[in-house]
GROMACS .gro file of C-alpha atoms in nm:
model
  320
    1UNK     CA    1  14.258  10.695  14.939
    2UNK     CA    2  14.295  11.070  14.839
    3UNK     CA    3  14.655  11.034  14.760
    4UNK     CA    4  14.551  10.716  14.521
    5UNK     CA    5  14.310  10.980  14.400
    6UNK     CA    6  14.508  11.230  14.316
    7UNK     CA    7  14.820  11.024  14.113
    8UNK     CA    8  14.513  10.877  13.937
    9UNK     CA    9  14.443  11.193  13.832
   10UNK     CA   10  14.799  11.350  13.767
   11UNK     CA   11  14.916  10.997  13.587
   12UNK     CA   12  14.623  11.099  13.289
   13UNK     CA   13  14.662  11.429  13.289
   14UNK     CA   14  15.006  11.321  13.199
   15UNK     CA   15  14.942  11.105  12.969
   16UNK     CA   16  14.678  11.384  12.784
   17UNK     CA   17  15.053  11.601  12.785
   18UNK     CA   18  15.271  11.358  12.716
   19UNK     CA   19  15.204  11.137  12.451
   20UNK     CA   20  14.913  11.404  12.341
   21UNK     CA   21  14.685  11.094  12.286
   22UNK     CA   22  14.239  11.031  12.420
   23UNK     CA   23  14.173  10.687  12.544
   24UNK     CA   24  13.774  10.642  12.560
   25UNK     CA   25  13.857  10.506  12.879
   26UNK     CA   26  14.063  10.795  13.013
   27UNK     CA   27  13.813  10.989  12.857
   28UNK     CA   28  13.521  10.879  13.056
   29UNK     CA   29  13.799  10.913  13.332
   30UNK     CA   30  13.907  11.219  13.265
   31UNK     CA   31  13.552  11.386  13.269
   32UNK     CA   32  13.468  11.205  13.619
   33UNK     CA   33  13.734  11.467  13.772
   34UNK     CA   34  13.679  11.781  13.560
   35UNK     CA   35  13.384  11.784  13.403
   36UNK     CA   36  13.264  12.153  13.454
   37UNK     CA   37  12.853  12.000  13.524
   38UNK     CA   38  12.983  11.729  13.760
   39UNK     CA   39  13.157  12.005  13.995
   40UNK     CA   40  12.876  12.177  14.041
   41UNK     CA   41  12.759  11.964  14.154
   42UNK     CA   42  12.904  11.834  14.440
   43UNK     CA   43  12.885  12.160  14.530
   44UNK     CA   44  12.530  12.183  14.523
   45UNK     CA   45  12.561  11.820  14.762
   46UNK     CA   46  12.803  12.003  14.978
   47UNK     CA   47  12.451  12.256  15.039
   48UNK     CA   48  12.207  12.046  15.101
   49UNK     CA   49  12.483  11.925  15.356
   50UNK     CA   50  12.522  12.233  15.564
   51UNK     CA   51  12.112  12.310  15.468
   52UNK     CA   52  12.074  11.954  15.731
   53UNK     CA   53  12.281  12.050  15.983
   54UNK     CA   54  12.165  12.400  15.996
   55UNK     CA   55  11.803  12.265  15.986
   56UNK     CA   56  11.731  12.284  16.336
   57UNK     CA   57  11.947  12.645  16.393
   58UNK     CA   58  11.745  12.883  16.706
   59UNK     CA   59  11.646  13.225  16.579
   60UNK     CA   60  11.916  13.421  16.781
   61UNK     CA   61  11.733  13.622  17.148
   62UNK     CA   62  11.653  14.004  17.146
   63UNK     CA   63  11.747  14.221  17.401
   64UNK     CA   64  11.552  14.484  17.394
   65UNK     CA   65  11.602  14.785  17.662
   66UNK     CA   66  11.247  15.042  17.749
   67UNK     CA   67  11.196  15.377  17.945
   68UNK     CA   68  10.948  15.574  18.067
   69UNK     CA   69  10.849  15.908  18.150
   70UNK     CA   70  11.069  16.132  18.049
   71UNK     CA   71  11.046  16.472  18.149
   72UNK     CA   72  11.330  16.837  18.195
   73UNK     CA   73  11.416  16.705  18.518
   74UNK     CA   74  11.601  16.375  18.359
   75UNK     CA   75  11.370  16.143  18.565
   76UNK     CA   76  11.209  15.771  18.500
   77UNK     CA   77  10.843  15.621  18.607
   78UNK     CA   78  11.020  15.310  18.517
   79UNK     CA   79  11.378  15.158  18.287
   80UNK     CA   80  11.315  14.784  18.125
   81UNK     CA   81  11.593  14.541  18.004
   82UNK     CA   82  11.472  14.268  17.820
   83UNK     CA   83  11.603  13.951  17.696
   84UNK     CA   84  11.348  13.726  17.463
   85UNK     CA   85  11.368  13.453  17.310
   86UNK     CA   86  11.129  13.306  17.053
   87UNK     CA   87  11.079  12.885  17.029
   88UNK     CA   88  10.904  12.746  16.692
   89UNK     CA   89  10.636  12.462  16.834
   90UNK     CA   90  10.871  12.109  16.918
   91UNK     CA   91  10.777  11.964  16.585
   92UNK     CA   92  10.865  12.214  16.315
   93UNK     CA   93  11.263  12.230  16.281
   94UNK     CA   94  11.232  11.829  16.309
   95UNK     CA   95  10.970  11.846  15.959
   96UNK     CA   96  11.281  12.094  15.850
   97UNK     CA   97  11.548  11.814  15.977
   98UNK     CA   98  11.367  11.546  15.770
   99UNK     CA   99  11.349  11.737  15.453
  100UNK     CA  100  11.682  11.887  15.401
  101UNK     CA  101  11.774  11.497  15.466
  102UNK     CA  102  11.580  11.415  15.246
  103UNK     CA  103  11.637  11.749  14.940
  104UNK     CA  104  12.018  11.598  15.064
  105UNK     CA  105  11.896  11.255  14.949
  106UNK     CA  106  11.803  11.339  14.628
  107UNK     CA  107  12.067  11.607  14.568
  108UNK     CA  108  12.256  11.230  14.556
  109UNK     CA  109  12.062  11.066  14.396
  110UNK     CA  110  12.087  11.355  14.098
  111UNK     CA  111  12.438  11.344  14.177
  112UNK     CA  112  12.472  10.911  14.082
  113UNK     CA  113  12.207  11.000  13.782
  114UNK     CA  114  12.458  11.253  13.632
  115UNK     CA  115  12.757  11.044  13.680
  116UNK     CA  116  12.575  10.780  13.464
  117UNK     CA  117  12.469  11.040  13.188
  118UNK     CA  118  12.840  11.193  13.169
  119UNK     CA  119  12.973  10.825  13.174
  120UNK     CA  120  12.766  10.774  12.855
  121UNK     CA  121  12.815  11.059  12.710
  122UNK     CA  122  13.195  11.082  12.716
  123UNK     CA  123  13.132  10.718  12.502
  124UNK     CA  124  12.852  10.792  12.289
  125UNK     CA  125  13.038  11.135  12.177
  126UNK     CA  126  13.352  10.942  12.120
  127UNK     CA  127  13.206  10.654  11.975
  128UNK     CA  128  13.091  10.960  11.738
  129UNK     CA  129  13.433  11.125  11.703
  130UNK     CA  130  13.557  10.803  11.573
  131UNK     CA  131  13.296  10.776  11.324
  132UNK     CA  132  13.312  11.130  11.182
  133UNK     CA  133  13.745  11.027  11.146
  134UNK     CA  134  13.699  10.711  10.975
  135UNK     CA  135  13.441  10.948  10.744
  136UNK     CA  136  13.641  11.235  10.693
  137UNK     CA  137  13.911  10.996  10.598
  138UNK     CA  138  13.645  10.806  10.268
  139UNK     CA  139  13.607  11.206  10.181
  140UNK     CA  140  13.965  11.261  10.161
  141UNK     CA  141  14.007  10.916   9.950
  142UNK     CA  142  13.724  11.068   9.736
  143UNK     CA  143  13.867  11.397   9.718
  144UNK     CA  144  14.174  11.223   9.581
  145UNK     CA  145  14.027  11.035   9.326
  146UNK     CA  146  13.811  11.322   9.204
  147UNK     CA  147  14.125  11.543   9.158
  148UNK     CA  148  14.227  11.262   8.980
  149UNK     CA  149  13.983  11.207   8.739
  150UNK     CA  150  13.959  11.523   8.624
  151UNK     CA  151  14.313  11.517   8.522
  152UNK     CA  152  14.304  11.170   8.335
  153UNK     CA  153  14.020  11.370   8.197
  154UNK     CA  154  14.152  11.689   8.077
  155UNK     CA  155  14.494  11.416   7.978
  156UNK     CA  156  14.197  11.253   7.709
  157UNK     CA  157  14.068  11.634   7.621
  158UNK     CA  158  14.441  11.693   7.523
  159UNK     CA  159  14.483  11.337   7.331
  160UNK     CA  160  14.117  11.384   7.156
  161UNK     CA  161  13.954  11.076   7.289
  162UNK     CA  162  13.702  11.262   7.531
  163UNK     CA  163  13.468  11.566   7.464
  164UNK     CA  164  13.449  11.910   7.542
  165UNK     CA  165  13.183  11.832   7.884
  166UNK     CA  166  13.334  11.570   8.028
  167UNK     CA  167  13.569  11.865   8.173
  168UNK     CA  168  13.251  12.063   8.306
  169UNK     CA  169  13.101  11.686   8.430
  170UNK     CA  170  13.473  11.620   8.585
  171UNK     CA  171  13.509  11.962   8.735
  172UNK     CA  172  13.114  11.917   8.919
  173UNK     CA  173  13.279  11.592   9.046
  174UNK     CA  174  13.599  11.805   9.212
  175UNK     CA  175  13.308  12.036   9.301
  176UNK     CA  176  13.084  11.842   9.508
  177UNK     CA  177  13.392  11.586   9.645
  178UNK     CA  178  13.566  11.853   9.800
  179UNK     CA  179  13.274  12.024   9.980
  180UNK     CA  180  13.211  11.674  10.087
  181UNK     CA  181  13.526  11.694  10.282
  182UNK     CA  182  13.499  12.031  10.484
  183UNK     CA  183  13.229  11.932  10.546
  184UNK     CA  184  13.369  11.578  10.698
  185UNK     CA  185  13.632  11.802  10.761
  186UNK     CA  186  13.447  12.043  10.996
  187UNK     CA  187  13.141  11.800  11.210
  188UNK     CA  188  13.536  11.618  11.262
  189UNK     CA  189  13.645  11.906  11.381
  190UNK     CA  190  13.347  11.948  11.631
  191UNK     CA  191  13.226  11.670  11.767
  192UNK     CA  192  13.619  11.659  11.916
  193UNK     CA  193  13.511  12.024  12.074
  194UNK     CA  194  13.274  11.865  12.174
  195UNK     CA  195  13.430  11.550  12.377
  196UNK     CA  196  13.689  11.835  12.501
  197UNK     CA  197  13.411  12.000  12.711
  198UNK     CA  198  13.202  11.706  12.762
  199UNK     CA  199  13.534  11.588  12.977
  200UNK     CA  200  13.661  11.922  13.063
  201UNK     CA  201  14.012  11.989  12.901
  202UNK     CA  202  14.097  12.334  12.975
  203UNK     CA  203  14.109  12.580  12.590
  204UNK     CA  204  14.525  12.522  12.621
  205UNK     CA  205  14.579  12.166  12.668
  206UNK     CA  206  14.380  12.139  12.319
  207UNK     CA  207  14.525  12.059  12.030
  208UNK     CA  208  14.589  11.885  11.725
  209UNK     CA  209  14.782  11.692  11.775
  210UNK     CA  210  14.600  11.445  12.004
  211UNK     CA  211  14.524  11.147  11.803
  212UNK     CA  212  14.192  10.925  11.940
  213UNK     CA  213  14.309  10.565  11.931
  214UNK     CA  214  14.031  10.269  11.841
  215UNK     CA  215  14.063  10.097  12.019
  216UNK     CA  216  13.721   9.902  12.069
  217UNK     CA  217  13.564   9.634  11.948
  218UNK     CA  218  13.208   9.459  11.907
  219UNK     CA  219  12.918   9.260  12.180
  220UNK     CA  220  12.709   9.164  12.174
  221UNK     CA  221  12.472   9.221  12.591
  222UNK     CA  222  12.233   8.951  12.655
  223UNK     CA  223  12.002   9.140  12.951
  224UNK     CA  224  11.697   8.990  13.007
  225UNK     CA  225  11.381   9.121  13.035
  226UNK     CA  226  11.300   9.016  13.400
  227UNK     CA  227  11.698   9.152  13.551
  228UNK     CA  228  11.698   9.487  13.396
  229UNK     CA  229  11.317   9.564  13.482
  230UNK     CA  230  11.421   9.499  13.820
  231UNK     CA  231  11.713   9.690  13.785
  232UNK     CA  232  11.439   9.949  13.710
  233UNK     CA  233  11.372  10.058  14.062
  234UNK     CA  234  11.714  10.074  14.205
  235UNK     CA  235  11.811  10.359  13.923
  236UNK     CA  236  11.933  10.654  14.052
  237UNK     CA  237  11.670  10.917  13.820
  238UNK     CA  238  11.325  10.656  13.988
  239UNK     CA  239  11.550  10.714  14.372
  240UNK     CA  240  11.567  11.059  14.321
  241UNK     CA  241  11.138  11.107  14.199
  242UNK     CA  242  11.059  10.882  14.472
  243UNK     CA  243  11.205  11.131  14.712
  244UNK     CA  244  11.081  11.459  14.543
  245UNK     CA  245  10.754  11.310  14.655
  246UNK     CA  246  10.853  11.208  14.971
  247UNK     CA  247  10.992  11.566  14.990
  248UNK     CA  248  10.694  11.736  14.881
  249UNK     CA  249  10.452  11.498  15.203
  250UNK     CA  250  10.690  11.708  15.471
  251UNK     CA  251  10.647  12.052  15.266
  252UNK     CA  252  10.239  11.935  15.349
  253UNK     CA  253  10.276  11.800  15.709
  254UNK     CA  254  10.550  12.177  15.740
  255UNK     CA  255  10.236  12.415  15.615
  256UNK     CA  256   9.994  12.241  15.826
  257UNK     CA  257  10.286  12.277  16.088
  258UNK     CA  258  10.184  12.670  16.091
  259UNK     CA  259   9.856  12.608  16.294
  260UNK     CA  260  10.062  12.518  16.634
  261UNK     CA  261  10.130  12.788  16.817
  262UNK     CA  262  10.495  12.921  16.886
  263UNK     CA  263  10.660  13.024  17.220
  264UNK     CA  264  10.756  13.315  17.333
  265UNK     CA  265  11.037  13.298  17.663
  266UNK     CA  266  11.155  13.626  17.830
  267UNK     CA  267  11.372  13.759  18.181
  268UNK     CA  268  11.356  14.086  18.271
  269UNK     CA  269  11.475  14.416  18.542
  270UNK     CA  270  11.203  14.607  18.605
  271UNK     CA  271  11.382  14.959  18.794
  272UNK     CA  272  11.079  15.187  18.904
  273UNK     CA  273  11.196  15.517  18.973
  274UNK     CA  274  11.477  15.402  19.121
  275UNK     CA  275  11.346  15.323  19.354
  276UNK     CA  276  11.223  14.942  19.287
  277UNK     CA  277  11.410  14.675  19.187
  278UNK     CA  278  11.282  14.369  18.997
  279UNK     CA  279  11.333  14.088  18.786
  280UNK     CA  280  11.073  13.890  18.562
  281UNK     CA  281  11.006  13.670  18.342
  282UNK     CA  282  10.744  13.671  18.065
  283UNK     CA  283  10.548  13.392  17.780
  284UNK     CA  284  10.366  13.455  17.464
  285UNK     CA  285  10.266  13.165  17.240
  286UNK     CA  286  10.142  13.292  16.884
  287UNK     CA  287   9.768  13.241  16.761
  288UNK     CA  288   9.789  13.188  16.413
  289UNK     CA  289   9.455  13.428  16.355
  290UNK     CA  290   9.565  13.445  15.954
  291UNK     CA  291   9.604  13.091  15.826
  292UNK     CA  292   9.343  13.113  15.607
  293UNK     CA  293   9.555  13.392  15.423
  294UNK     CA  294   9.817  13.268  15.415
  295UNK     CA  295   9.868  12.952  15.540
  296UNK     CA  296   9.633  12.762  15.402
  297UNK     CA  297   9.745  12.857  14.993
  298UNK     CA  298  10.092  12.771  15.136
  299UNK     CA  299   9.960  12.446  15.226
  300UNK     CA  300   9.717  12.428  14.867
  301UNK     CA  301  10.108  12.485  14.695
  302UNK     CA  302  10.244  12.186  14.884
  303UNK     CA  303  10.005  11.923  14.760
  304UNK     CA  304   9.984  12.070  14.403
  305UNK     CA  305  10.339  12.013  14.388
  306UNK     CA  306  10.350  11.703  14.510
  307UNK     CA  307  10.077  11.548  14.305
  308UNK     CA  308  10.293  11.739  14.006
  309UNK     CA  309  10.586  11.532  14.097
  310UNK     CA  310  10.295  11.202  14.163
  311UNK     CA  311  10.201  11.274  13.805
  312UNK     CA  312  10.594  11.279  13.696
  313UNK     CA  313  10.726  10.965  13.869
  314UNK     CA  314  10.465  10.767  13.702
  315UNK     CA  315  10.619  10.914  13.335
  316UNK     CA  316  10.893  10.797  13.486
  317UNK     CA  317  10.828  10.480  13.512
  318UNK     CA  318  10.654  10.415  13.179
  319UNK     CA  319  10.945  10.618  13.033
  320UNK     CA  320  11.151  10.313  13.223
   0.00000   0.00000   0.00000
């Protein structure tokens, strides 16, 4: 499958570099593999997937050494080696795991939405480019007509047929035609570079000799209103905001879970005066004494963010 995709990319590249023309279909396909923002989305998607895998990771164990009683004779009262491990309350890592999965799914929906937007943007830019090319051709014809008109006026003035003010009028029309032509030429080339940037065409591959064949046709699409409304639910952007709402729910649960105690366990060896060697076990629980100062604010923040996402989701539904 990867070889087929690679072959398709190489075929498009060969077409662009040898035939020096870009059809609308080639522009779309090239953008799907070379657009810089799309490449960033792919990397962000990989990062979200890696974050989901790392959500259950434990903290590193801690090895500590303590010595009590150091006098001038280098004697000691006690030496202790301790190996300890902090363990979160079981539901905390699982909540993070669920949240990380939702974040990955949200990034996937955002990626799919950008694909749709990129495909649309390439087609719209291509159509605008063809329109501006046609306008440029019209402005060139107007310039030629203005030059011919000025030449005819000069001949009529020499022949004594036309008055002098017609020369001024012809010069004004010629200047206006030149300005219109230069403006049309500038907008056409700006649109070309906008298309090149959008599809990710490298600067050394861009050139004035690249042609854009006009193979577009107008087709009237009839989409029933019910089908259009039913399709809104499946839009990636709607799924993205619905996932953001679920992520906010998990964030609230995580903030509340800070009330639950974390566990700390450890084993140690103890040497007392070099005579008594013992082994032991220790365990402890965290106490959420500062919840009103820290975690309560985090919970309020998470709830406010969820309300914000709910309003954004309602706004998107109205826009659709």
